[in-house]
XYZ file of N, CA and C in Angstrom:
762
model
N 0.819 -1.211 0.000
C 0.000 0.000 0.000
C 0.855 1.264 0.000
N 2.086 1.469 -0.036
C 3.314 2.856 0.267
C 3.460 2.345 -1.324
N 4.115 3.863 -1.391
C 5.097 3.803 -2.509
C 6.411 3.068 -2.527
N 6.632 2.141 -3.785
C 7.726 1.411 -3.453
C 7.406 -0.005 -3.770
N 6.030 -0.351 -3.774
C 5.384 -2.001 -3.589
C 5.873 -2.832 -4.475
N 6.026 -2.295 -5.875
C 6.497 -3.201 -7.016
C 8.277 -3.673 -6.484
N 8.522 -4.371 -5.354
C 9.604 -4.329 -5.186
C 9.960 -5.613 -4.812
N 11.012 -6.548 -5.013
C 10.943 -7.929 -4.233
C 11.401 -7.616 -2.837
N 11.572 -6.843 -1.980
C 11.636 -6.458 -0.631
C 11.389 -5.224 -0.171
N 10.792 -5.116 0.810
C 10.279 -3.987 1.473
C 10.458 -3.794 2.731
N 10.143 -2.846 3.526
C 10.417 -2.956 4.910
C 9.252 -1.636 5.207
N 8.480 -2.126 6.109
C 7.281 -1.566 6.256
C 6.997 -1.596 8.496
N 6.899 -0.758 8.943
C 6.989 -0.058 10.627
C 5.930 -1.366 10.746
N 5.930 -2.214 11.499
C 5.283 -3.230 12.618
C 3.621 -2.535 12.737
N 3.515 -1.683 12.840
C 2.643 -1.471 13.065
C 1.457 -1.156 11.868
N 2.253 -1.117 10.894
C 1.304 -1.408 9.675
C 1.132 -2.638 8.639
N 2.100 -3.221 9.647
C 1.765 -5.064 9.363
C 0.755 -5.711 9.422
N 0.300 -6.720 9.111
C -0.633 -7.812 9.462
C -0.893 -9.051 9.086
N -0.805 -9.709 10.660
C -0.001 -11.024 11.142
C -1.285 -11.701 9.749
N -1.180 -12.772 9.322
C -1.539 -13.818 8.556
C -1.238 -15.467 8.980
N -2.614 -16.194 8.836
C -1.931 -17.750 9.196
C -1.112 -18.137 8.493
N -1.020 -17.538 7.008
C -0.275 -18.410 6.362
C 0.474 -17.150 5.038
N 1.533 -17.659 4.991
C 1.845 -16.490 3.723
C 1.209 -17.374 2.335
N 0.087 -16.771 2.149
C -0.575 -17.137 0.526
C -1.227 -16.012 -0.011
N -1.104 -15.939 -1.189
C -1.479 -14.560 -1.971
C -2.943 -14.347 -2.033
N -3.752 -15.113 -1.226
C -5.231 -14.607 -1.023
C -5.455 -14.087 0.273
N -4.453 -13.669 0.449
C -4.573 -12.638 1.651
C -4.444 -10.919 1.198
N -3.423 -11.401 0.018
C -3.168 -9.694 0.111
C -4.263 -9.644 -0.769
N -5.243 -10.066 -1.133
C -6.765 -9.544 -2.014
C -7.449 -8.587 -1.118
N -6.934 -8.850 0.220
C -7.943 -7.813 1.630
C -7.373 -6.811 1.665
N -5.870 -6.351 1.550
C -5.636 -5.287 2.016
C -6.024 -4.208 1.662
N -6.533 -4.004 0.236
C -6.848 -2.643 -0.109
C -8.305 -3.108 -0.724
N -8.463 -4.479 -1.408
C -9.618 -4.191 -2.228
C -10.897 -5.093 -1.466
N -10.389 -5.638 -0.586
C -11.513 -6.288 0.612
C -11.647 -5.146 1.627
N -10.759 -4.470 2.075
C -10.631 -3.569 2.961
C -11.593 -2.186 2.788
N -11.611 -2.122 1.271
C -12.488 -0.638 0.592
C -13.886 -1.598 0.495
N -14.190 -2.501 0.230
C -15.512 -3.322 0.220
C -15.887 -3.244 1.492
N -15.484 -3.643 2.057
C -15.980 -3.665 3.708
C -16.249 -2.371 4.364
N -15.477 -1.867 4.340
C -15.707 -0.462 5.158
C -16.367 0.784 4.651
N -16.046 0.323 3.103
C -17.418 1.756 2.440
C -18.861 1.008 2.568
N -19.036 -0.183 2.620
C -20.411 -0.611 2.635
C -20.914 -0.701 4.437
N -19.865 -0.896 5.336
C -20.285 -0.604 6.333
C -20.644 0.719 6.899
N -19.593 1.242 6.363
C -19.518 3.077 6.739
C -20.543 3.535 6.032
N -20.867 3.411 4.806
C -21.871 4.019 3.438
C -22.868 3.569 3.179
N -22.611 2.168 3.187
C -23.885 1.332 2.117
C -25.329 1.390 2.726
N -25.351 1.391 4.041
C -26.618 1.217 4.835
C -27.124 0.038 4.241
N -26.697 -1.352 4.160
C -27.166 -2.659 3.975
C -27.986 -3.168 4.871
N -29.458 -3.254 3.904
C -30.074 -4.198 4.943
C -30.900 -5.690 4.633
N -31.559 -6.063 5.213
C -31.946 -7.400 4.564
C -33.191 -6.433 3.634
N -32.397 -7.481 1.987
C -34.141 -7.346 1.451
C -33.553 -5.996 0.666
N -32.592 -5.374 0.633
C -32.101 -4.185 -0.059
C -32.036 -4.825 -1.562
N -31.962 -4.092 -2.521
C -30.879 -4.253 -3.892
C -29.885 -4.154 -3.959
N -28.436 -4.162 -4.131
C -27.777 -4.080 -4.670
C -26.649 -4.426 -5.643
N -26.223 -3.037 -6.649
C -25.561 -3.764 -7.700
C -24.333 -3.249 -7.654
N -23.218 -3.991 -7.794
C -22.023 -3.908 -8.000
C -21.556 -4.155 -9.451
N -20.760 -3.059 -9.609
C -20.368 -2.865 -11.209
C -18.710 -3.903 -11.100
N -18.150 -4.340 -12.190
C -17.127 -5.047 -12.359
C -16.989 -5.943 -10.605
N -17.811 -6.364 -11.201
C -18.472 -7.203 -9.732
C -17.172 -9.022 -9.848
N -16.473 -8.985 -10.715
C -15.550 -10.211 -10.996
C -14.045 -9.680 -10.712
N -14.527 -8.477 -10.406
C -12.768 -8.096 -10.038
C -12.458 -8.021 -9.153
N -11.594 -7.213 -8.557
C -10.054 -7.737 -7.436
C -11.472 -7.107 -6.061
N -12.042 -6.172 -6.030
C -12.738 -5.679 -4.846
C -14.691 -6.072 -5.089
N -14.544 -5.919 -6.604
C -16.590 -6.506 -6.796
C -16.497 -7.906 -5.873
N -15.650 -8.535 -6.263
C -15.867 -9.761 -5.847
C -16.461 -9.748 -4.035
N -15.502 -9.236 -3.556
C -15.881 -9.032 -1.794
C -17.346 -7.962 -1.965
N -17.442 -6.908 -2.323
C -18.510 -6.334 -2.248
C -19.963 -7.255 -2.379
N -19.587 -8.360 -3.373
C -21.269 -9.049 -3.741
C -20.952 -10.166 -2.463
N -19.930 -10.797 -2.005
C -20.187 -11.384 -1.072
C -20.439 -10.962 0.235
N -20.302 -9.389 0.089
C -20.720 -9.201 1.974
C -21.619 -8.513 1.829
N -21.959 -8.458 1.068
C -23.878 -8.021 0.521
C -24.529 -8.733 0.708
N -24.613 -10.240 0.206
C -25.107 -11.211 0.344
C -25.332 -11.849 1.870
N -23.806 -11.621 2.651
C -23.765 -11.700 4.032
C -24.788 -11.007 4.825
N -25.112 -9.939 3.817
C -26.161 -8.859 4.579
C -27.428 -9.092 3.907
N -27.968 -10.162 3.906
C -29.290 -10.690 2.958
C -29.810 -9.617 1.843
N -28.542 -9.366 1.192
C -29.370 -8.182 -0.210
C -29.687 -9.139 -1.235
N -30.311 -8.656 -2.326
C -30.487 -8.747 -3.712
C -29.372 -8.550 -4.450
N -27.982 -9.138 -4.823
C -27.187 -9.085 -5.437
C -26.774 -8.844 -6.816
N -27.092 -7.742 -7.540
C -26.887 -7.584 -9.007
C -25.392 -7.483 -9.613
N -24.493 -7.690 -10.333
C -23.381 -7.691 -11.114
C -23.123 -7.932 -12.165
N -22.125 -6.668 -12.322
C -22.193 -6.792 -13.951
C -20.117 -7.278 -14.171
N -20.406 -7.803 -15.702
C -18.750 -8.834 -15.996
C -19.244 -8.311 -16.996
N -17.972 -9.113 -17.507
C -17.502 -8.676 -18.955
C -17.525 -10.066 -20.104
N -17.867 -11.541 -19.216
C -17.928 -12.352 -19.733
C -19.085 -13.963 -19.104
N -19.070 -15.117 -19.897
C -19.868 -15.812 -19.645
C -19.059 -16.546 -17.910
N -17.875 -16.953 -18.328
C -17.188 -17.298 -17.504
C -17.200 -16.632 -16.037
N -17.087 -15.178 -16.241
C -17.072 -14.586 -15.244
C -18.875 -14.692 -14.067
N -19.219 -14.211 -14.754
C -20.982 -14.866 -14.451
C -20.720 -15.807 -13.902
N -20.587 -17.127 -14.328
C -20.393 -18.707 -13.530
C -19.704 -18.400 -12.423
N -18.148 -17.512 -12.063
C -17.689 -17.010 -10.748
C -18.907 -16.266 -9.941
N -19.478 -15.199 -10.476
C -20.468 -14.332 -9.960
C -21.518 -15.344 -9.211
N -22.114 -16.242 -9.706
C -22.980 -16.998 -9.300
C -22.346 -17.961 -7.901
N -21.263 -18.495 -8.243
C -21.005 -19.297 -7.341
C -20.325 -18.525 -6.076
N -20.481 -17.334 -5.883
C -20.186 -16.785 -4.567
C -21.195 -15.613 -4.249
N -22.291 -16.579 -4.586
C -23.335 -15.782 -4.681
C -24.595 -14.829 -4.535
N -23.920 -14.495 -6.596
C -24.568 -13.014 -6.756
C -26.139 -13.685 -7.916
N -26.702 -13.097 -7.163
C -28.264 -13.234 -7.658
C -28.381 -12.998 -9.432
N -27.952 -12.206 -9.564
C -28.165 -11.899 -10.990
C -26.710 -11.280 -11.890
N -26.185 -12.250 -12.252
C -25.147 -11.670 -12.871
C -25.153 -10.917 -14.404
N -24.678 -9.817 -14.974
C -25.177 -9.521 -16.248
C -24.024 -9.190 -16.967
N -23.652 -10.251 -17.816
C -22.858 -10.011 -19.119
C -22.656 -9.251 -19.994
N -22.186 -7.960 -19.334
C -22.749 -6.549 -20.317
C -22.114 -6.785 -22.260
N -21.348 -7.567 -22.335
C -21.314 -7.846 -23.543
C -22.376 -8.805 -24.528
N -23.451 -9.695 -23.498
C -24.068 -10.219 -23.990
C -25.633 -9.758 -23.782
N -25.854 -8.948 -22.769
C -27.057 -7.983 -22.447
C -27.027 -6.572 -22.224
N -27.761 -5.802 -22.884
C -27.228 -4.437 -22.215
C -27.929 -4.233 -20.528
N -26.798 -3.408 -19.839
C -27.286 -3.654 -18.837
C -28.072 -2.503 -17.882
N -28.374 -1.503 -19.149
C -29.721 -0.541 -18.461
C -30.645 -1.375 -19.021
N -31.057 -2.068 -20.195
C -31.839 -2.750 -20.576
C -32.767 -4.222 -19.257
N -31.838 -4.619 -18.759
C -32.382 -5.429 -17.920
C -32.835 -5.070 -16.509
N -31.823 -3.458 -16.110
C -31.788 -3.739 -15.105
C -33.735 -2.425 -14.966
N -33.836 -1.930 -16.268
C -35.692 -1.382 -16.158
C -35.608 -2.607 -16.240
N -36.075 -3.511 -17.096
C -36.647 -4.792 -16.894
C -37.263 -5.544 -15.903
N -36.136 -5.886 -14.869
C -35.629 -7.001 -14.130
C -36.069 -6.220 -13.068
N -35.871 -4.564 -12.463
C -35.359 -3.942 -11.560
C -36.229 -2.161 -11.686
N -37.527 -2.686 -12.125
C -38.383 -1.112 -12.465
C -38.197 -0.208 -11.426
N -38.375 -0.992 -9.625
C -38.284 0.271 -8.895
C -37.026 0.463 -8.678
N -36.161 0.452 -9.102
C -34.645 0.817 -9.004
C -34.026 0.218 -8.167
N -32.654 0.049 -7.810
C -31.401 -0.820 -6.955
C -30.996 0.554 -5.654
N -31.287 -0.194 -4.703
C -31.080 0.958 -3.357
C -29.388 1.141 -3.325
N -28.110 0.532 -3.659
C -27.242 0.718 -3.392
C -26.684 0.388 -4.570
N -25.637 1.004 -4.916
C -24.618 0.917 -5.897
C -23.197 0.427 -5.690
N -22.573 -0.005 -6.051
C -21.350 -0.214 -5.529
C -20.588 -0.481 -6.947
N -19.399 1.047 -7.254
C -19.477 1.290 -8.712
C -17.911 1.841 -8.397
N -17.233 0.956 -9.217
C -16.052 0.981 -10.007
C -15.488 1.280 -11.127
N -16.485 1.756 -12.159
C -16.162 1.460 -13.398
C -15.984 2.993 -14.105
N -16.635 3.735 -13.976
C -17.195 5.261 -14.300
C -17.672 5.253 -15.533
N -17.298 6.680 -15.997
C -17.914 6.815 -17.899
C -19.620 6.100 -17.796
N -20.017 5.573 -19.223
C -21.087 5.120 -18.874
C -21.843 4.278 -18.102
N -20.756 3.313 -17.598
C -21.484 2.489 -16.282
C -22.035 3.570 -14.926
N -21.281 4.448 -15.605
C -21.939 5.275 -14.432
C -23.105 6.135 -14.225
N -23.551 6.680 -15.346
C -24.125 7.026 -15.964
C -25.426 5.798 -15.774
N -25.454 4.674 -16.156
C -26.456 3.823 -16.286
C -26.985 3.410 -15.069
N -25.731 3.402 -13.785
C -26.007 3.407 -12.494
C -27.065 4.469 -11.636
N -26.813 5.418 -12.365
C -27.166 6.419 -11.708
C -28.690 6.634 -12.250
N -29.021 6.427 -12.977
C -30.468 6.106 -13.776
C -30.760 4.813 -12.847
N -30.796 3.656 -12.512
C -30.791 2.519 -12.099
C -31.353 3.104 -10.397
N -30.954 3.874 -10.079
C -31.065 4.261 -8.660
C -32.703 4.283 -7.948
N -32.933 3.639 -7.496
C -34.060 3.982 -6.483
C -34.315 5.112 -5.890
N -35.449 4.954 -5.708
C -35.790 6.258 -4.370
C -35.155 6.201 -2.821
N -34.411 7.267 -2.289
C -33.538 7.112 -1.811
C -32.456 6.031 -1.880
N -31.811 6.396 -3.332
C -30.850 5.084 -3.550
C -29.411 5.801 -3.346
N -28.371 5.190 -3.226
C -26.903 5.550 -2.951
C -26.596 5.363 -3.720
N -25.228 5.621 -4.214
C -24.434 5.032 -4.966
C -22.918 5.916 -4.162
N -21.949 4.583 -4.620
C -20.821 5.083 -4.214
C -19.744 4.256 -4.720
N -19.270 5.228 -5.028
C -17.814 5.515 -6.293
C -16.512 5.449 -5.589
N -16.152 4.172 -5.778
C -14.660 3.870 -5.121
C -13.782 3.571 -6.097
N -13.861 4.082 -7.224
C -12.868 3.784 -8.268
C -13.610 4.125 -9.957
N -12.857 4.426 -10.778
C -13.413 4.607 -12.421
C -12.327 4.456 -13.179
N -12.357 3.020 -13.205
C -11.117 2.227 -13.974
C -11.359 2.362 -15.369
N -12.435 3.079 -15.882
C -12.120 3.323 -17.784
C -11.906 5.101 -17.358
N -11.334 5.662 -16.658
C -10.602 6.831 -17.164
C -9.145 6.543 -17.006
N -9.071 5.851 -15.863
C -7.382 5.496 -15.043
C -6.522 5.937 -16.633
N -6.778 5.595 -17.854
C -5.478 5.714 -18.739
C -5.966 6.762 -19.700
N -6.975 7.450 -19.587
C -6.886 9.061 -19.651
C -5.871 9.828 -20.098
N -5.502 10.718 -20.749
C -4.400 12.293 -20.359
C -5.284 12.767 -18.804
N -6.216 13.071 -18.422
C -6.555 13.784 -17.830
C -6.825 12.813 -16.336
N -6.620 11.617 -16.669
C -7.339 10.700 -15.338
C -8.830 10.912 -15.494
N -9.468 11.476 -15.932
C -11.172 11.590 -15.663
C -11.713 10.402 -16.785
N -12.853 9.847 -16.321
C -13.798 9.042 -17.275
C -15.233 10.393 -16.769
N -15.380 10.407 -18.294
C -16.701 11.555 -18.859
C -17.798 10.659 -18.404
N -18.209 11.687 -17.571
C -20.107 11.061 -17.246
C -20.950 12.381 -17.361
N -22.210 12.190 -17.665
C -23.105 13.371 -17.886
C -23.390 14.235 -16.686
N -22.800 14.683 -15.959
C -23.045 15.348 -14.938
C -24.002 16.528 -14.669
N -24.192 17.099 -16.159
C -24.945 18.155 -16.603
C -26.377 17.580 -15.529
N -26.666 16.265 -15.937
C -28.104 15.920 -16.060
C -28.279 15.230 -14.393
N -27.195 15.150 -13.635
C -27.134 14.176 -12.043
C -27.799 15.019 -11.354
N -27.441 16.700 -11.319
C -28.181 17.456 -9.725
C -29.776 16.872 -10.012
N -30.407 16.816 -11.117
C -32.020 16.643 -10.896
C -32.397 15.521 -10.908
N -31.344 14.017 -11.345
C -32.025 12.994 -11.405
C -32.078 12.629 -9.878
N -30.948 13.144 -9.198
C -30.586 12.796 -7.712
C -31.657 13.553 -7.008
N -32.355 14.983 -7.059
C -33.308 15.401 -6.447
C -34.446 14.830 -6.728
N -34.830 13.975 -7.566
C -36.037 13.567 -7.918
C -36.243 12.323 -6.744
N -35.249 11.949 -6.797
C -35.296 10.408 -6.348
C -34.847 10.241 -4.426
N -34.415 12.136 -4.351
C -33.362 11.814 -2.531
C -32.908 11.339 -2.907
N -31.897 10.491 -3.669
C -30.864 9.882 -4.119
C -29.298 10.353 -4.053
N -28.433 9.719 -3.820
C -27.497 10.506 -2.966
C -25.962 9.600 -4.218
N -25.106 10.437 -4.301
C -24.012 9.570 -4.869
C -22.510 10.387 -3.931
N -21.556 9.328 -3.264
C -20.581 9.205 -2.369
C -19.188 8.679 -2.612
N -18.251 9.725 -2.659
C -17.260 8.870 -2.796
C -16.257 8.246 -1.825
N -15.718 7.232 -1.779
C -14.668 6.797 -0.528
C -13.327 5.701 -1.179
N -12.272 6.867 -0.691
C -11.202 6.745 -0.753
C -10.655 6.234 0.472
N -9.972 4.772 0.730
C -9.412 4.001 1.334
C -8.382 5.001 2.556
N -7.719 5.799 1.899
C -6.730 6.404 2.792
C -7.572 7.555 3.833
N -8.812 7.814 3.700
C -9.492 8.419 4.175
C -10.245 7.715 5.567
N -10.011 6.274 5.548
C -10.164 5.595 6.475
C -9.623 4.310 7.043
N -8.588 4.943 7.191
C -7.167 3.954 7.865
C -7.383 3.766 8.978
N -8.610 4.612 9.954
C -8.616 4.388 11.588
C -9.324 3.101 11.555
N -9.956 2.545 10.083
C -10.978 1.644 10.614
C -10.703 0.672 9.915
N -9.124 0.576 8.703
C -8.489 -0.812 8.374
C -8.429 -1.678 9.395
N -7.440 -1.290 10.039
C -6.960 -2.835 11.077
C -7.881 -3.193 11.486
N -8.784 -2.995 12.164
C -10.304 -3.667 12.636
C -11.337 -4.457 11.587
N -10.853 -4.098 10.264
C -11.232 -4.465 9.094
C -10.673 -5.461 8.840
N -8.975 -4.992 8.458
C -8.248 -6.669 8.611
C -8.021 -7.555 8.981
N -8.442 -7.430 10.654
C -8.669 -8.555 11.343
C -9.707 -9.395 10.935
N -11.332 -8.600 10.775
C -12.057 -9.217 10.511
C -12.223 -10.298 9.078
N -11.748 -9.467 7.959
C -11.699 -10.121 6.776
C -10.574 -11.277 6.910
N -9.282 -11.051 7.317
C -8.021 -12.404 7.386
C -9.329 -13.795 8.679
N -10.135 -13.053 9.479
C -10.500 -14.279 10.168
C -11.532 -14.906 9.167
N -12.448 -14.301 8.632
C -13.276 -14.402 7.644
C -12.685 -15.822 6.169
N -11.714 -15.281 5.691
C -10.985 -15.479 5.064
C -10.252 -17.557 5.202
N -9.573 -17.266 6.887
C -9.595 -18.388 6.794
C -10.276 -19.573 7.690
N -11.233 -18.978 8.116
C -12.414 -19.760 8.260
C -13.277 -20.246 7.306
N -12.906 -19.496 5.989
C -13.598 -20.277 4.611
C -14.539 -19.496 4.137
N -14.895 -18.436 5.063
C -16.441 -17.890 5.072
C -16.382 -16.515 3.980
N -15.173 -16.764 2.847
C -14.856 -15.390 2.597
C -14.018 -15.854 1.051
N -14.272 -15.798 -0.106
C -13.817 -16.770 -1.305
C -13.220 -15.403 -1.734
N -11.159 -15.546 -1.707
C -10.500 -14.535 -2.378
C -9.865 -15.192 -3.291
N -10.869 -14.639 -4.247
C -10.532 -15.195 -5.775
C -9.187 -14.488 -5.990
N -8.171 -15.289 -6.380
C -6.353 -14.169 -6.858
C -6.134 -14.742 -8.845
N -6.282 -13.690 -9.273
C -5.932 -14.263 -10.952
C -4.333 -14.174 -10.706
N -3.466 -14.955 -11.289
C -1.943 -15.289 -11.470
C -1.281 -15.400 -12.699
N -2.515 -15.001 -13.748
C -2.035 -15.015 -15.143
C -1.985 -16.113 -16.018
N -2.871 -17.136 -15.394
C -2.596 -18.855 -15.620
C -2.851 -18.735 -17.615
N -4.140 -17.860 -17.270
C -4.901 -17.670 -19.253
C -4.249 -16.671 -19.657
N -3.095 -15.734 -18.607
C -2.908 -14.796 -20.274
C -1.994 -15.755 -21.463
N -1.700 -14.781 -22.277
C -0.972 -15.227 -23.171
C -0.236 -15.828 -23.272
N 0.734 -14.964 -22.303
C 1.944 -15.421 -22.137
C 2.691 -16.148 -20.535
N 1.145 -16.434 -20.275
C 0.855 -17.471 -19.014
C 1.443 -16.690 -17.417
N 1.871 -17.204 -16.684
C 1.630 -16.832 -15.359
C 2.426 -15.400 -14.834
N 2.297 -14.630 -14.076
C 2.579 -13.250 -14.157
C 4.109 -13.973 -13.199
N 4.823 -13.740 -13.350
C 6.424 -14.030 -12.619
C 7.778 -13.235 -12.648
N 7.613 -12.389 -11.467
C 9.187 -11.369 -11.883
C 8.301 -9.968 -12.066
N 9.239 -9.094 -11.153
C 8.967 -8.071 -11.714
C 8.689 -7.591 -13.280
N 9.526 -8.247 -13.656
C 9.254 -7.758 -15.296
C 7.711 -7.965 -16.136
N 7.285 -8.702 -15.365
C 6.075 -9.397 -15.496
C 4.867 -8.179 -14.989
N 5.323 -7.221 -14.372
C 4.270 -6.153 -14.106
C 3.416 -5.880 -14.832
N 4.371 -5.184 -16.102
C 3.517 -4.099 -17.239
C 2.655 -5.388 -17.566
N 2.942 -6.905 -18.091
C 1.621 -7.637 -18.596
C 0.553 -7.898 -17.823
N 1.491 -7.474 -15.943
C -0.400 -7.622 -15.311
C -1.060 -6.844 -15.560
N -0.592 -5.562 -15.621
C -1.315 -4.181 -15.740
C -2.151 -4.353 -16.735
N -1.399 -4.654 -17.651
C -2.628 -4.295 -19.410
C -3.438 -5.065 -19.080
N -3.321 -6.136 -18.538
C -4.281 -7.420 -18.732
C -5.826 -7.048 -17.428
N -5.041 -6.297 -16.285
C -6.314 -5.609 -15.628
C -7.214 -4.505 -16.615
N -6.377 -3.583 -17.196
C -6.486 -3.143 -18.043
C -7.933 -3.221 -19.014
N -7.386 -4.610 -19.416
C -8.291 -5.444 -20.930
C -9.378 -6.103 -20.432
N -9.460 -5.886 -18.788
C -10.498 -6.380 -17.915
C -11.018 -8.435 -17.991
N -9.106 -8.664 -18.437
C -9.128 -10.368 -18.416
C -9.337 -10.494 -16.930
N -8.990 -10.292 -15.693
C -8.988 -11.212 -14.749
C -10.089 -11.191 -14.160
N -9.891 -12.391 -13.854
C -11.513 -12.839 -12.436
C -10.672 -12.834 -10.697
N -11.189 -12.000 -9.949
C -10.599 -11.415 -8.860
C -9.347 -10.813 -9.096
N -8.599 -10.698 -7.863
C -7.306 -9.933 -7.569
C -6.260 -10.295 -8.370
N -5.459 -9.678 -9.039
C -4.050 -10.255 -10.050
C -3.491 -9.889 -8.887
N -2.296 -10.827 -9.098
C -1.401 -10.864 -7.914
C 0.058 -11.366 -8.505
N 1.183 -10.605 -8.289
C 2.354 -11.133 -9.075
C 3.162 -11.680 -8.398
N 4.017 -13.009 -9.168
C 4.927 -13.974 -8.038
C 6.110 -12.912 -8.086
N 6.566 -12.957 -7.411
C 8.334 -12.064 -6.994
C 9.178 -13.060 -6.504
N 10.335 -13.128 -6.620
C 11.030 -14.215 -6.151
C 10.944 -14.438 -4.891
N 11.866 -15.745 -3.756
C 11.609 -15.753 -2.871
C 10.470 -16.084 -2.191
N 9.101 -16.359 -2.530
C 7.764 -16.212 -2.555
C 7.004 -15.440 -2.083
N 8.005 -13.922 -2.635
C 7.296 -12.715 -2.133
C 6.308 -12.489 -2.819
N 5.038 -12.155 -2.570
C 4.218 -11.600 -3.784
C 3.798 -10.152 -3.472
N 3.515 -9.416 -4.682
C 2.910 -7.984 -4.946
C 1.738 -7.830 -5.691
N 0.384 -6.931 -4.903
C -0.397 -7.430 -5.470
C -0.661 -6.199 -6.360
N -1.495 -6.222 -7.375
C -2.140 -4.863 -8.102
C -3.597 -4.121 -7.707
């Protein structure tokens, strides 16, 4: 989580450690992207039984924990992937309705499927997923924006959403949209990490880690091996957390 991570050694103050039963790379899936699932939906989400909610890139390194501790919280689980495969993950740690935005559109289903709108959002993606989210919203619905991974490679860092048109769809509805940035709540990681590492290996907690087994050029290994995890998060191939081997059996995650 410091600057410096892409490194095969580090040295990081004791006190921003955390102890693990076992050194395996489905641990570091909690530190930042189980850690922002947990605590913006505890802090934000107002989850309750019987709620909606949909999580956007719901197969990646943090959707994944978001639809499972939704579910923990008896919601209606909606998610959207990028593939058939991914869906079959979505389901089996499961999310109620998974939607293949390449094979359905997914304002299309979610009037469909979802007329009085989804009470919570849980949105990663920006640009038009966001946009479609925000239409999708219930009366008094949330949404909250912990990431917009189609601007990340930008000139500007921004992904374009219609903003012109949000102050009135949000007054129509009390509808509220929130953002939360991880470093903004570090008082309430470690209490987080405890909970998710016990979670975790009690079984009660599936941290999916991609390792590069399907890319191309097969398993991510060595620093040098970075830039192909990157693109490949990028190209939105992996199902959960990419995680890179480093020698030694250090790993670094993305």
């Amino acid at each position: 989580m410091a600057p410096g991570s892409f490194a095969e050694y580090t040295v990081v103050p004791a006190h921003a450690a955390t102890p693990v039963p076992a050194a395996t790379p489905a641990y570091l899936t909690l530190l930042v992207s189980g850690a922002t699932a947990h605590i913006s939906l505890k802090e934000l989400g107002g989850l309750e039984e019987g709620k909606k909610v949909l999580v956007t890139a719901a197969a990646g390194g943090t959707g994944q924990f978001a639809v499972q501790l939704a579910k923990k919280a008896k919601c209606h689980v909606i998610g959207t992937c990028s593939s058939d495969e991914k869906s079959a993950f979505l389901k089996s740690i499961g999310c109620d309705r998974p939607i293949n935005y390449n094979a359905e559109p997914v304002g299309v289903v979610l009037a469909r499927e979802y007329p009085g709108g989804v009470d919570v959002v849980y949105e990663s993606v920006g640009g038009a997923m966001f946009d479609l989210a925000v239409d999708a919203l219930a009366v008094k619905g949330r949404l909250l924006v912990i990431g917009f991974i189609s601007g990340y490679q930008t000139p500007t860092g921004l992904s374009p959403v219609k903003a012109g048109t949000l102050p009135v769809k949000l007054l129509r509805k009390s509808a509220s949209v929130q953002g939360f940035f991880l470093n903004q709540y570090l008082s309430e990681h470690r209490a987080s990490m405890d909970h998710l590492v016990k979670m975790c290996a009690r079984g009660d907690l599936v941290c999916q880690v991609d390792q590069g087994n399907l890319s191309a050029e097969g398993r991510f290994t060595g620093l040098e091996s970075v830039f192909r995890a990157v693109e490949y998060m990028y190209a939105r191939k992996n199902t959960g957390k990419i995680v890179v081997e480093l020698p030694h059996s250090v790993n670094s995650k993305l």
